[in-house]
Tab-separated table of C-alpha atoms in Angstrom:
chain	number	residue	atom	x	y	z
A	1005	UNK	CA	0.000	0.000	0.000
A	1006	UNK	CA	1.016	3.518	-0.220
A	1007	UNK	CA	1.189	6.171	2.075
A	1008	UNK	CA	-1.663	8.261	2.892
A	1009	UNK	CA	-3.333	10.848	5.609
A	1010	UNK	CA	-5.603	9.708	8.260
A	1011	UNK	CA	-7.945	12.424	9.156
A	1012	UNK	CA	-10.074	12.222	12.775
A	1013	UNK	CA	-12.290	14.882	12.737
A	1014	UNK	CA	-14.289	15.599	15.785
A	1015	UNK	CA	-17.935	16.252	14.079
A	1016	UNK	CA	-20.293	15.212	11.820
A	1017	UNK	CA	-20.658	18.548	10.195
A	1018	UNK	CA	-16.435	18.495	10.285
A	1019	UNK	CA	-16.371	15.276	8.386
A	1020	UNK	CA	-19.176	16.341	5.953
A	1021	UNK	CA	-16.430	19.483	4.731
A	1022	UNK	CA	-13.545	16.813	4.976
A	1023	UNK	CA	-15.491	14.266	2.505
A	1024	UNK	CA	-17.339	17.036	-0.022
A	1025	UNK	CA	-13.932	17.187	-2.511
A	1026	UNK	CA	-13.381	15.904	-5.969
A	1027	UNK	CA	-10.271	14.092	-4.774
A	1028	UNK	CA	-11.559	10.416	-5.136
A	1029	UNK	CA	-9.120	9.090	-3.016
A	1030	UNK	CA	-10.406	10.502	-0.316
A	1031	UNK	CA	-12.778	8.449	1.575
A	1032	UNK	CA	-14.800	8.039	4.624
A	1033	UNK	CA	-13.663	5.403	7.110
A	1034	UNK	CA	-15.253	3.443	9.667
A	1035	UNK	CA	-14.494	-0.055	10.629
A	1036	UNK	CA	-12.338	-0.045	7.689
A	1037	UNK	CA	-12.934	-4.180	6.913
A	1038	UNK	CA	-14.166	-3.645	3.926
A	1039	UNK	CA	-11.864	-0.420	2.536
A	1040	UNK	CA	-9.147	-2.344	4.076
A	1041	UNK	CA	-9.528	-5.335	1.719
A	1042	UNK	CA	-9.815	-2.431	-1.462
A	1043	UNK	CA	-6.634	-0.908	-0.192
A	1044	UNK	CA	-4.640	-4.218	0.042
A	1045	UNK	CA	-6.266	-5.411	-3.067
A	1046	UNK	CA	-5.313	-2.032	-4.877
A	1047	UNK	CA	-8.749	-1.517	-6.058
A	1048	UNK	CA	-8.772	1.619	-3.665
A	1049	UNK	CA	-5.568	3.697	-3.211
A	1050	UNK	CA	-6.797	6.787	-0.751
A	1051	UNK	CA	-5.170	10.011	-0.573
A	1052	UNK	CA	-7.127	10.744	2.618
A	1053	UNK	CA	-9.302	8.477	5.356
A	1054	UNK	CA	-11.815	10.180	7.198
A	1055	UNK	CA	-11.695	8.473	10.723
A	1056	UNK	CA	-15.194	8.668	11.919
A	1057	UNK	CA	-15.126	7.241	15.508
A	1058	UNK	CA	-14.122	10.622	16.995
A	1059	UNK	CA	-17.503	12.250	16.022
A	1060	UNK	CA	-20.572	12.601	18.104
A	1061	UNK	CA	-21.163	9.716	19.779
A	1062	UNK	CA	-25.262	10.172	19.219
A	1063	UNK	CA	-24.448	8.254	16.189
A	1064	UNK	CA	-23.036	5.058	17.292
A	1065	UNK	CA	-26.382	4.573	19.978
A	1066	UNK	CA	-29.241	2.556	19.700
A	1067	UNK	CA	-33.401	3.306	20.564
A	1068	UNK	CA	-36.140	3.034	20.416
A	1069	UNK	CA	-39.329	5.502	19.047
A	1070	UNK	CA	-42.560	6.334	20.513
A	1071	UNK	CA	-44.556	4.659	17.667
A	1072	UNK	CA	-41.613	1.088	18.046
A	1073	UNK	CA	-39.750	2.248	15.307
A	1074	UNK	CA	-35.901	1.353	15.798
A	1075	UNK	CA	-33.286	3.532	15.307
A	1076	UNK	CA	-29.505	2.288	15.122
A	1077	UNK	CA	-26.599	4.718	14.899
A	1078	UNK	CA	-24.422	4.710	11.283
A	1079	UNK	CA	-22.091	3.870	14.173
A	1080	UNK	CA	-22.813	1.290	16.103
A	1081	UNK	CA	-20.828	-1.894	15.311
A	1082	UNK	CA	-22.520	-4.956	14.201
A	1083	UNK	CA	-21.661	-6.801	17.283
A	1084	UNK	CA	-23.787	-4.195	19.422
A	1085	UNK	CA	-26.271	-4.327	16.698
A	1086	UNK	CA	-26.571	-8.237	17.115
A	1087	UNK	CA	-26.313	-8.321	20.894
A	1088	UNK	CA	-29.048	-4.901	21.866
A	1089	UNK	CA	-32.192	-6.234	23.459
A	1090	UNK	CA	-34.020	-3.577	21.744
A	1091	UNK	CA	-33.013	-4.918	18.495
A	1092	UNK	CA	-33.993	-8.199	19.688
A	1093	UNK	CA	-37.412	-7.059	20.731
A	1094	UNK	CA	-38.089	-5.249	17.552
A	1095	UNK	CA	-36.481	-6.868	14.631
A	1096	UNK	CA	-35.329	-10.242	15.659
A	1097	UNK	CA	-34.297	-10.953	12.295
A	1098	UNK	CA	-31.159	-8.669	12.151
A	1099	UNK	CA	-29.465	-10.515	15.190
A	1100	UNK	CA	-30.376	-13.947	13.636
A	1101	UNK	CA	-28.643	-12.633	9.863
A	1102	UNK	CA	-25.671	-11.592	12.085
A	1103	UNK	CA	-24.900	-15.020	13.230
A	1104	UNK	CA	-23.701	-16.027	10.043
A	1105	UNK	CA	-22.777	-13.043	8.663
A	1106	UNK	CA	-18.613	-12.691	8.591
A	1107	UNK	CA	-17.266	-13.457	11.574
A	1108	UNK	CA	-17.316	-12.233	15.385
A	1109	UNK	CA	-13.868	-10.276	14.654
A	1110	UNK	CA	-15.366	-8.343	11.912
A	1111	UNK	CA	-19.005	-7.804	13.289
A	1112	UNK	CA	-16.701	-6.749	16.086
A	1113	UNK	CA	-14.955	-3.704	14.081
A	1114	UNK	CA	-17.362	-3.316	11.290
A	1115	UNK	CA	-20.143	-0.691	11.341
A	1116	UNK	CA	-23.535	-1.113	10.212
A	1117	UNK	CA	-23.534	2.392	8.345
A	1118	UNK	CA	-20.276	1.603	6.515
A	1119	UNK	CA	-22.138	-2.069	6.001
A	1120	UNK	CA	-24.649	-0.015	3.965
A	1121	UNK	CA	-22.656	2.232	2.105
A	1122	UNK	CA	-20.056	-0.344	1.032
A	1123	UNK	CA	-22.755	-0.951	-1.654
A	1124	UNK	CA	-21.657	-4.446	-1.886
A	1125	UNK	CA	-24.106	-6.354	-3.495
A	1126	UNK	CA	-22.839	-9.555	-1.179
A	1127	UNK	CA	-23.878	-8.318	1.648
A	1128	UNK	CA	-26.574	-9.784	3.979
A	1129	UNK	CA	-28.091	-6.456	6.260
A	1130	UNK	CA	-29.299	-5.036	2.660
A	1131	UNK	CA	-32.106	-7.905	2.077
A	1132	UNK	CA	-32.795	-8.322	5.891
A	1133	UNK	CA	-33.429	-4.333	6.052
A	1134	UNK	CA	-34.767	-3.612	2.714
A	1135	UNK	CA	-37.404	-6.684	3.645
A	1136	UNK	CA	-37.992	-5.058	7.367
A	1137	UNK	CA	-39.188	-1.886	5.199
A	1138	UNK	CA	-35.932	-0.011	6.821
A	1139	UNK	CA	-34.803	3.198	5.817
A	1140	UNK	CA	-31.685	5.052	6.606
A	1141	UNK	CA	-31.338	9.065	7.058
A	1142	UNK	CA	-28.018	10.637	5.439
A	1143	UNK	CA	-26.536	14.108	6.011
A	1144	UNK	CA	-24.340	15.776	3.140
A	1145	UNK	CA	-23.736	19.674	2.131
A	1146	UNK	CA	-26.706	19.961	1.111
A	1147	UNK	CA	-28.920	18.840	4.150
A	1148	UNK	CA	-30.196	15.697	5.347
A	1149	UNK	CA	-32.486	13.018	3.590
A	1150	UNK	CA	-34.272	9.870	4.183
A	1151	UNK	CA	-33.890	7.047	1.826
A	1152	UNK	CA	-35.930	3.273	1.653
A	1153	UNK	CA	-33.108	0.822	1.838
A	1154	UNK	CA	-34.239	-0.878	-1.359
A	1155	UNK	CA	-33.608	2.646	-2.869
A	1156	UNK	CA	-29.745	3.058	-1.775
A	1157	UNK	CA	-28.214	0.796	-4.207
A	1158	UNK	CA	-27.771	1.981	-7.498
A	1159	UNK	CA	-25.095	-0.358	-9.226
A	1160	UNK	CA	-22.130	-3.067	-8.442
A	1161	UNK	CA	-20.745	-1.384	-5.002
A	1162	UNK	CA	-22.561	2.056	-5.730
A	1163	UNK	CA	-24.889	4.054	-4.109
A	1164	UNK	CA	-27.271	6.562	-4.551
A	1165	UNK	CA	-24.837	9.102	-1.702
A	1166	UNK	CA	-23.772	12.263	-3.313
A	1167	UNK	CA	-20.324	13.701	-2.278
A	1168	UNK	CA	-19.744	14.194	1.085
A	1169	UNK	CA	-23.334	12.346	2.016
A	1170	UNK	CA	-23.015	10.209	5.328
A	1171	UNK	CA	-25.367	8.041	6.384
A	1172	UNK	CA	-26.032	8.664	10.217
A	1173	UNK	CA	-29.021	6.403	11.378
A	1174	UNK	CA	-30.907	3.172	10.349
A	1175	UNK	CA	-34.631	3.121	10.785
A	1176	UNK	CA	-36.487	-0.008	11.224
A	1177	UNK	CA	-40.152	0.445	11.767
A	1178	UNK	CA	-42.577	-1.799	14.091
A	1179	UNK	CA	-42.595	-5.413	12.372
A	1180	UNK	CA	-45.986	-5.471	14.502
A	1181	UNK	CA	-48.066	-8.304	11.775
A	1182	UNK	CA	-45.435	-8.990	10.116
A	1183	UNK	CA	-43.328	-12.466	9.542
A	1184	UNK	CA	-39.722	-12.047	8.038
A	1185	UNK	CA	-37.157	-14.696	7.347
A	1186	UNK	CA	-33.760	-14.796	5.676
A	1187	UNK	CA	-31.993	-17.384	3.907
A	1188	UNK	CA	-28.877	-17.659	2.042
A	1189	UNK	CA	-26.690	-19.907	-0.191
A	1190	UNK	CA	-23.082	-20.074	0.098
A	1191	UNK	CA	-21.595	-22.717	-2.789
A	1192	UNK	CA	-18.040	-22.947	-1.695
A	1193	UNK	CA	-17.915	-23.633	1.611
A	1194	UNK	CA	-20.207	-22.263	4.363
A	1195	UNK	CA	-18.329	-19.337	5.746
A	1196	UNK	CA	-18.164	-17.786	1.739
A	1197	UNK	CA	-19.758	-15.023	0.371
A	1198	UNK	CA	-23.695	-15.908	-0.703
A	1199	UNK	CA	-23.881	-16.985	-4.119
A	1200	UNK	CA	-27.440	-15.884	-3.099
A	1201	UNK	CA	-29.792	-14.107	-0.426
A	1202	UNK	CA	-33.307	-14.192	-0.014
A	1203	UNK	CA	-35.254	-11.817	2.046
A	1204	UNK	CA	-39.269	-12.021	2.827
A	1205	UNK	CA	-41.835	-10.626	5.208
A	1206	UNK	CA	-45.089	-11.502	5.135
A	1207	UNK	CA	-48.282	-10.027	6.468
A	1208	UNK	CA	-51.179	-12.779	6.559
A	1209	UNK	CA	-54.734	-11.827	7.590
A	1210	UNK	CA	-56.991	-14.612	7.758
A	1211	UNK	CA	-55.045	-17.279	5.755
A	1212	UNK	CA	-54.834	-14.464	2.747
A	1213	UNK	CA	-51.535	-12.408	2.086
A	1214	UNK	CA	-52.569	-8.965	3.012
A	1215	UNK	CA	-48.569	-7.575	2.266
A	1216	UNK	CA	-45.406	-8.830	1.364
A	1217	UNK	CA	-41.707	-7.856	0.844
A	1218	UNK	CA	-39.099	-10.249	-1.365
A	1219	UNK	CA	-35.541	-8.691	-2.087
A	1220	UNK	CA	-33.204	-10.737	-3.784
A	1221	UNK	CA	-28.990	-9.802	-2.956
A	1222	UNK	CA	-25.686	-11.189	-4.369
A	1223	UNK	CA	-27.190	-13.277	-7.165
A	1224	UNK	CA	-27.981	-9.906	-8.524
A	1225	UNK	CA	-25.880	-6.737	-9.780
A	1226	UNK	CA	-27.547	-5.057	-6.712
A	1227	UNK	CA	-30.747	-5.446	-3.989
A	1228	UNK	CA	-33.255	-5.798	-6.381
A	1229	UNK	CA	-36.918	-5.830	-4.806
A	1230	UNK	CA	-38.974	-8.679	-6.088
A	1231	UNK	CA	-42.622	-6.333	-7.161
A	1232	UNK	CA	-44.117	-8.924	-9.805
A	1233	UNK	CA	-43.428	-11.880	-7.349
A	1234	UNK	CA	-45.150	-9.750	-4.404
A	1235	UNK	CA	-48.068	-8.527	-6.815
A	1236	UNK	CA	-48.608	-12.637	-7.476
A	1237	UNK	CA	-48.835	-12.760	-3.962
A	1238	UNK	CA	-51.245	-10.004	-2.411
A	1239	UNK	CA	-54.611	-11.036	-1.629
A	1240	UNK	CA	-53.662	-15.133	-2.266
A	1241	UNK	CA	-54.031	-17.929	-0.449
A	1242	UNK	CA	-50.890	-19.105	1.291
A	1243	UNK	CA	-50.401	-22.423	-0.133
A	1244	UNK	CA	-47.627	-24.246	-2.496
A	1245	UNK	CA	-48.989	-23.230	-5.856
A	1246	UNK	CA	-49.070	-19.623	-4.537
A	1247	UNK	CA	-45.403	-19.816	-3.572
A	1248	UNK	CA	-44.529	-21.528	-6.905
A	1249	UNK	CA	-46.405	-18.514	-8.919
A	1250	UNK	CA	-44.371	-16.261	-6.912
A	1251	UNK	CA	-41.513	-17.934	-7.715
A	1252	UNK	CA	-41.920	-18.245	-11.680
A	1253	UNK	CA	-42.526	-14.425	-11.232
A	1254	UNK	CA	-39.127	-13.511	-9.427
A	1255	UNK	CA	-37.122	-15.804	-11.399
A	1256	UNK	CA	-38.323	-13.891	-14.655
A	1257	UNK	CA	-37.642	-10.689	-13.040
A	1258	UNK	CA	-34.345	-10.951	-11.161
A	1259	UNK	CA	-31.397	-10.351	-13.419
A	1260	UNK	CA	-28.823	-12.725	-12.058
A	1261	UNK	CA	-25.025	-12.983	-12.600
A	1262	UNK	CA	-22.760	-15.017	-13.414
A	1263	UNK	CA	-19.673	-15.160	-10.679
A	1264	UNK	CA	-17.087	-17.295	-9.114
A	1265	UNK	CA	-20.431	-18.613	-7.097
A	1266	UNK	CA	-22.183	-19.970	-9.796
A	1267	UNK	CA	-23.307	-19.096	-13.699
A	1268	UNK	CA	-26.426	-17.184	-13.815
A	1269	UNK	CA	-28.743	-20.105	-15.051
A	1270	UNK	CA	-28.061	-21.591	-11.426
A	1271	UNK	CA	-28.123	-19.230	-9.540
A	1272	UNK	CA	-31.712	-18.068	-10.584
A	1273	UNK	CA	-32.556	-21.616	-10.185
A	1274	UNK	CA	-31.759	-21.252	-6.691
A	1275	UNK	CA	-33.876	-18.409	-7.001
A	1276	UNK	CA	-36.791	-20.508	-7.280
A	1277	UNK	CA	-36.098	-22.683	-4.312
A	1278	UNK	CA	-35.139	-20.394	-1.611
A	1279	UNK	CA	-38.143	-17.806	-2.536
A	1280	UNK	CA	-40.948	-20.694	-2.174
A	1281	UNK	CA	-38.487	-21.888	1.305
A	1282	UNK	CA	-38.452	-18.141	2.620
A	1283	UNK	CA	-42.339	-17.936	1.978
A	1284	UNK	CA	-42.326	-21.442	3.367
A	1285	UNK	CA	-40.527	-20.576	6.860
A	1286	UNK	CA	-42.371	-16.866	7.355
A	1287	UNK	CA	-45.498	-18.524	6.790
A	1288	UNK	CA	-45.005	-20.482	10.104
A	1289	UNK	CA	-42.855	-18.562	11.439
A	1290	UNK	CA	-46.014	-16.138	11.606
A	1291	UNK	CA	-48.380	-18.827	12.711
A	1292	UNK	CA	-46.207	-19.222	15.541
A	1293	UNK	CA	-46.452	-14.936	16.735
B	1003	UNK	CA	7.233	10.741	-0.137
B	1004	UNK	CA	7.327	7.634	2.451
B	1005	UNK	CA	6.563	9.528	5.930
B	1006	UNK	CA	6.767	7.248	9.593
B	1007	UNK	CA	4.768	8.534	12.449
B	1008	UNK	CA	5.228	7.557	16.025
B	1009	UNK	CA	2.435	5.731	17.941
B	1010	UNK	CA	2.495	5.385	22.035
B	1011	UNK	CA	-0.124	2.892	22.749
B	1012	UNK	CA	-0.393	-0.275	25.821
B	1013	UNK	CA	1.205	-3.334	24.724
B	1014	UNK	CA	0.089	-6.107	26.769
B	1015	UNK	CA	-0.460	-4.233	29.982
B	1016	UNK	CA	3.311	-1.972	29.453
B	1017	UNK	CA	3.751	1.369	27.551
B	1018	UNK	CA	4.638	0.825	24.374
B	1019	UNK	CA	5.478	3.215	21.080
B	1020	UNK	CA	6.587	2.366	17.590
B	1021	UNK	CA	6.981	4.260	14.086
B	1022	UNK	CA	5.043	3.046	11.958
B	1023	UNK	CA	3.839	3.632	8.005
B	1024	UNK	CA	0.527	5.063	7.099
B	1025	UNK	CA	-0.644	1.857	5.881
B	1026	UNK	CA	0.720	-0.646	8.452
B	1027	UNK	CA	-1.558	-3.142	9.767
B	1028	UNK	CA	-1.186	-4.358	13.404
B	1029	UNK	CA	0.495	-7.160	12.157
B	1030	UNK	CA	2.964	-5.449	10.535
B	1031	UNK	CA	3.340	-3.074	13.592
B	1032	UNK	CA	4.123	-6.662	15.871
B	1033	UNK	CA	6.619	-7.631	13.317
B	1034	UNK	CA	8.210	-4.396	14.103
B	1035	UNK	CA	8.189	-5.097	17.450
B	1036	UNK	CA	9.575	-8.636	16.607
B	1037	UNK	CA	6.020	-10.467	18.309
B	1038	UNK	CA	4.865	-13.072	16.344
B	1039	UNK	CA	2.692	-15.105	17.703
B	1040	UNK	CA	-0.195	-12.808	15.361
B	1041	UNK	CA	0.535	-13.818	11.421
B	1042	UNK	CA	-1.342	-12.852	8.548
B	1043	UNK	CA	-2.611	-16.208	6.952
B	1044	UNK	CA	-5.645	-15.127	4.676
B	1045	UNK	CA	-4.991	-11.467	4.450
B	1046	UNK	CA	-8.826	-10.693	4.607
B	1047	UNK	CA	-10.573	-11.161	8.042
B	1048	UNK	CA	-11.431	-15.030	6.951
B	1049	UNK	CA	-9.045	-17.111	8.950
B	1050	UNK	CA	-8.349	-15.866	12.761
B	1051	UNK	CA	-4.416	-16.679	12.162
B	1052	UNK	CA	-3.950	-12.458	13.543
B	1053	UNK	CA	-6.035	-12.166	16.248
B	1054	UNK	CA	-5.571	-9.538	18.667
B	1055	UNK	CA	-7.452	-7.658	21.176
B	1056	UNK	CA	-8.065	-3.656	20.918
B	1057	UNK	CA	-9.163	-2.271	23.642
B	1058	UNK	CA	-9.980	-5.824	24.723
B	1059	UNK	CA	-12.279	-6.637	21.933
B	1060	UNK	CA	-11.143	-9.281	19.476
B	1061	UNK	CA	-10.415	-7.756	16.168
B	1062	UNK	CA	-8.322	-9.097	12.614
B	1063	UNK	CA	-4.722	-7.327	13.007
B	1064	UNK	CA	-4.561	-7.751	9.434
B	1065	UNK	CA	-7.596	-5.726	8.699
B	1066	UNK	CA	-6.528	-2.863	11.457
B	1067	UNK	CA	-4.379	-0.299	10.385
B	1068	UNK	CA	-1.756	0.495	12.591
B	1069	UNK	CA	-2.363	3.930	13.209
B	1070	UNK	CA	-5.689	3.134	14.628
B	1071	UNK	CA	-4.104	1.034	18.171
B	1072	UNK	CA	-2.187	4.864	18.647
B	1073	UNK	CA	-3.658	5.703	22.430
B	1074	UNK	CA	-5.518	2.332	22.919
B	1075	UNK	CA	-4.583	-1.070	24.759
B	1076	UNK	CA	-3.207	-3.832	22.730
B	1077	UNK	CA	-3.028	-7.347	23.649
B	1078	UNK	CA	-1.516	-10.615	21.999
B	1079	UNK	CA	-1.664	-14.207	22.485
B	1080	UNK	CA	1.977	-13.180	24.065
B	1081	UNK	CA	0.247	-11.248	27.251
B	1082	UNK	CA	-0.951	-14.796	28.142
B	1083	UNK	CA	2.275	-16.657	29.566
B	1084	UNK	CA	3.950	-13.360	30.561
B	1085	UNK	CA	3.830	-14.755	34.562
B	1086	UNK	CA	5.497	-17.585	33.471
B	1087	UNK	CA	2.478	-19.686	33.638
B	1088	UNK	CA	0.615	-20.654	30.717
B	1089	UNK	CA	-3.070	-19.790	30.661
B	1090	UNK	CA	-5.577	-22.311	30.694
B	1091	UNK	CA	-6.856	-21.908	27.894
B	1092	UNK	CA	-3.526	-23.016	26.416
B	1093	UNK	CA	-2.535	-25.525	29.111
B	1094	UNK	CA	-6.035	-27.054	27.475
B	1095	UNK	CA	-5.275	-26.721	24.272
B	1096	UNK	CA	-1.847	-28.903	24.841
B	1097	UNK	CA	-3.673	-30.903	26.940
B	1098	UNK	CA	-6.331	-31.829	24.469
B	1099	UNK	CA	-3.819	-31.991	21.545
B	1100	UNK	CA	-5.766	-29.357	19.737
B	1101	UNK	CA	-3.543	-28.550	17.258
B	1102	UNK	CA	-0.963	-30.451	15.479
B	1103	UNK	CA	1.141	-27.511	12.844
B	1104	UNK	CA	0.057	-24.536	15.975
B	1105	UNK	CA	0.162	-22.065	12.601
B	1106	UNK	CA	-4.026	-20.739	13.881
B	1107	UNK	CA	-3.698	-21.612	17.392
B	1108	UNK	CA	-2.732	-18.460	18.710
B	1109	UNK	CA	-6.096	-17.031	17.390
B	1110	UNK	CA	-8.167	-19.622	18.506
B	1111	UNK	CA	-6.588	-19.197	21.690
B	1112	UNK	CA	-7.021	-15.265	22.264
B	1113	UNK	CA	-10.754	-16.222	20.496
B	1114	UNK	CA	-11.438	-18.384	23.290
B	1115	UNK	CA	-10.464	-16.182	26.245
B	1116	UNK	CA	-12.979	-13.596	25.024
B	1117	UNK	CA	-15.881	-16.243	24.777
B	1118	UNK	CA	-14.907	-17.533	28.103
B	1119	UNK	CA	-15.070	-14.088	29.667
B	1120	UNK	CA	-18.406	-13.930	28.336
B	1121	UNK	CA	-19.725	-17.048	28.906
B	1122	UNK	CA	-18.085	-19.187	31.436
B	1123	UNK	CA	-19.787	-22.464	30.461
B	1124	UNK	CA	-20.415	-22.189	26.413
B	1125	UNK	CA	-21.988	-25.380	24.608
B	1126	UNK	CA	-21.000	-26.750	21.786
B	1127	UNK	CA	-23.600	-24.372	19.351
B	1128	UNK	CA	-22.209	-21.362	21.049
B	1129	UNK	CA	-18.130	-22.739	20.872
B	1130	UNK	CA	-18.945	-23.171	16.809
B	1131	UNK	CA	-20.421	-19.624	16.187
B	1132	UNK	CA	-18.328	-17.897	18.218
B	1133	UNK	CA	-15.365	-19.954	16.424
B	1134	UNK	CA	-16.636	-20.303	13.059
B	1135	UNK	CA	-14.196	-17.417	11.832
B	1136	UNK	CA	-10.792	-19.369	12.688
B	1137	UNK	CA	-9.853	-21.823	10.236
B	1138	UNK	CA	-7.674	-24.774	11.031
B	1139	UNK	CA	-6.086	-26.588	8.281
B	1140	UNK	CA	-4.792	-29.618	10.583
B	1141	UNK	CA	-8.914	-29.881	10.976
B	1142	UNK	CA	-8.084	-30.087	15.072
B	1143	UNK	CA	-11.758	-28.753	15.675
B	1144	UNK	CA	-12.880	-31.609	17.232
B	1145	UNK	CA	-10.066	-30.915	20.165
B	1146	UNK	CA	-10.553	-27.628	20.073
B	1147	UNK	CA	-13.845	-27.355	21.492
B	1148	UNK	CA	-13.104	-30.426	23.376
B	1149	UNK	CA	-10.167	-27.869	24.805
B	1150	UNK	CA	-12.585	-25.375	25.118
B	1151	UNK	CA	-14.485	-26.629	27.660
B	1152	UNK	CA	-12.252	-28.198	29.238
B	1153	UNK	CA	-10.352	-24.567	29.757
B	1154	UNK	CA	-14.178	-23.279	30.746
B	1155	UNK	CA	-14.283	-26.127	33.768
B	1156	UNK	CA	-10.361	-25.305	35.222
B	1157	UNK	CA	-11.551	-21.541	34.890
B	1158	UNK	CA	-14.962	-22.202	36.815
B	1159	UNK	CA	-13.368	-24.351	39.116
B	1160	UNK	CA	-10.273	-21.575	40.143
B	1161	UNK	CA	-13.253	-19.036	40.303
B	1162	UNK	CA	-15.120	-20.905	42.794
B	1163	UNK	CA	-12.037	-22.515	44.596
């Protein structure tokens, strides 16, 4: 690696002015695992890293709204993610996606903001979040804005964040009705990378789908959100052949890639497995609530 | 330009400073300081082979830069025997023969002293996840949670003697 500058500033607002250049090698920097593996790659040579553990603390803590809507700090690390009661209480599907997601090490130094921004399609908090209806706040030069986690991702490891936009807080709102499960396929050995990821809630009223969420990850360019497999599914019975139509719909809509993990032909037929399992599992999962 | 900057941080309980590179890991900083026992195997947070504690929390040396331990505590696998006295977490590991090249064992080690301080009587679901980041190529796992617990009992039994 070459040398470069390692910046600490002291506020949000002071990192915001650090990060709004046109030097592209200058980048923010927060648990660093995944910049890290750029830098020693060479796929990222910075100029300048932006520490951002020596701003407000506000943004590394964890609560909890009036109406039960959680909010976790750009901040906080995974592991506190994964080990808060309140995320527990209100979204017990993040702490059960951590378990198998990297290792305790990295959950240990890795932040669920930089998680997020990383824009790597691999990762497994996109589908959990974007399926939990999540959204995350960001703060740039130009003010602050909210953004739907199935909006963030706009490409292979890019986002929709402008220059000098940080994201400061994940919202996850009351899963109150709702049923979520995640499942994902690793092909090379367990600990890899998913070849694919599978997110779903489901909101059943009476033995009919009222609402549902499906985002497919790492199989695809970017989170993509399933729409034609959750249109077959609104106001259906939750049975097989409802699952299967769901399905057929999301394997004809996902654009999948071919990788180290698997060609795309495979991997969408994996598709078509894990959806009908992930409807599958929150289907009892829900019966059980 | 090729600039050094000097670092004062806690090395296993004792004041400690180094100059370091801009883009030194922490394993690169121990080499510097001629320790060891953490070595970069995978180079990417996978294997466990450069364990270390910041600050007491178990992080991948090879994924921390250097600069970042400036101020904090430090500790490697070689604050363990520094009485003399092996821990026992690695008078279990010998005892269990849970390891046969030693090339991870130092990070398995350190990994199981922070579970242990945690949880002082982990099962077998608990040893896995918290291990399942270490990688052992002599396959030992078998002995090494068999170690494991074994290091949880002497621990529970010294608390309690």
């Amino acid at each position: 690696m070459r040398d470069f500058e390692l910046v600490r500033p002291s506020s949000l607002a002071e990192a915001i002015a650090l990060l709004d250049t046109e030097d592209g090698g200058v980048r923010a920097f927060s648990g660093g695992t995944g910049l890290m593996l750029m830098m020693k790659t060479g796929v990222f040579t910075p100029t300048s890293l932006v520490r951002l553990d020596g701003i407000e603390p506000e943004h590394a803590a964890i609560g909890i709204d009036d109406d039960g809507s959680l909010r976790i700090g750009a901040l906080a690390t995974l592991s506190t993610v994964e080990h808060s009661p309140i995320v527990q209480k209100v979204a017990p599907l993040i702490p059960e996606a951590m378990k198998r997601l990297a290792n305790v090490r990295v959950r240990n130094a890795a932040r669920i903001g930089g998680n997020l921004a990383h824009g790597d399609p691999h990762m497994d908090l996109p589908p959990v979040l974007a399926a939990l209806h999540a959204s995350v706040r960001a703060v740039g030069p130009d003010g602050e804005r909210t953004i739907a986690v199935e909006d963030l991702f706009a490409g292979y490891y890019e986002t929709v964040l402008g220059r000098g936009e940080l994201l400061t807080q994940v919202i996850v709102p009351s899963q109150a009705g709702w049923a979520s499960v995640y499942h994902k396929c690793t092909t090379r050995s367990a600990d890899d990378w998913p070849a694919l990821g599978v997110a779903v809630s489901l909101r059943v009223v009476d033995g009919v789908i009222a609402d549902s969420r499906l985002m497919v990850s790492a199989a695809t360019e970017k989170l993509t959100r399933l729409v034609t497999a959750e249109a077959q599914l609104k106001g259906a019975e939750t049975k097989a052949e409802t699952f299967a139509r769901a399905a057929d719909a999301a394997v004809a809509e996902a654009e999948t890639i071919d990788d180290a993990r698997g060609s795309a032909e495979y991997k969408s037929s994996l598709l078509h497995v894990y959806v009908r399992r992930a409807l599958r599992d929150a289907l009892s999962r829900g019966a059980l609530q | 330009m090729d600039s050094s900057t000097l670092i004062r941080f806690t090395l296993n309980g004792q004041p400690a400073s180094a100059r370091i590179k801009s883009y030194f890991t922490v394993v690169d900083l121990l080499q510097s300081l001629h320790l060891y026992g953490a070595r970069e195997s995978c180079g990417q947070g996978l294997c466990g082979c450069c364990t270390v504690l910041l600050d007491g929390v178990a992080v991948s040396g090879c994924l921390t830069l250097a600069q970042l331990v400036g101020g904090r505590s430090l500790t490697t696998v070689e604050s363990l025997d520094q009485s003399g006295i092996l821990s026992p977490v690695q008078q279990a590991f010998i005892d269990e023969g849970a390891f046969q090249c030693g090339f991870c064992t130092p990070g398995f080690v350190l990994m199981v002293h922070q579970l242990l301080e945690r949880n002082a009587d982990p099962t077998d679901d608990e040893i896995r996840d918290h291990l399942a980041g270490n990688l052992c190529r002599c396959a030992a796992y078998p002995e090494i949670i068999r170690a494991t617990k074994s290091a949880a009992a002497r621990m529970r039994a010294a608390a309690t003697a």
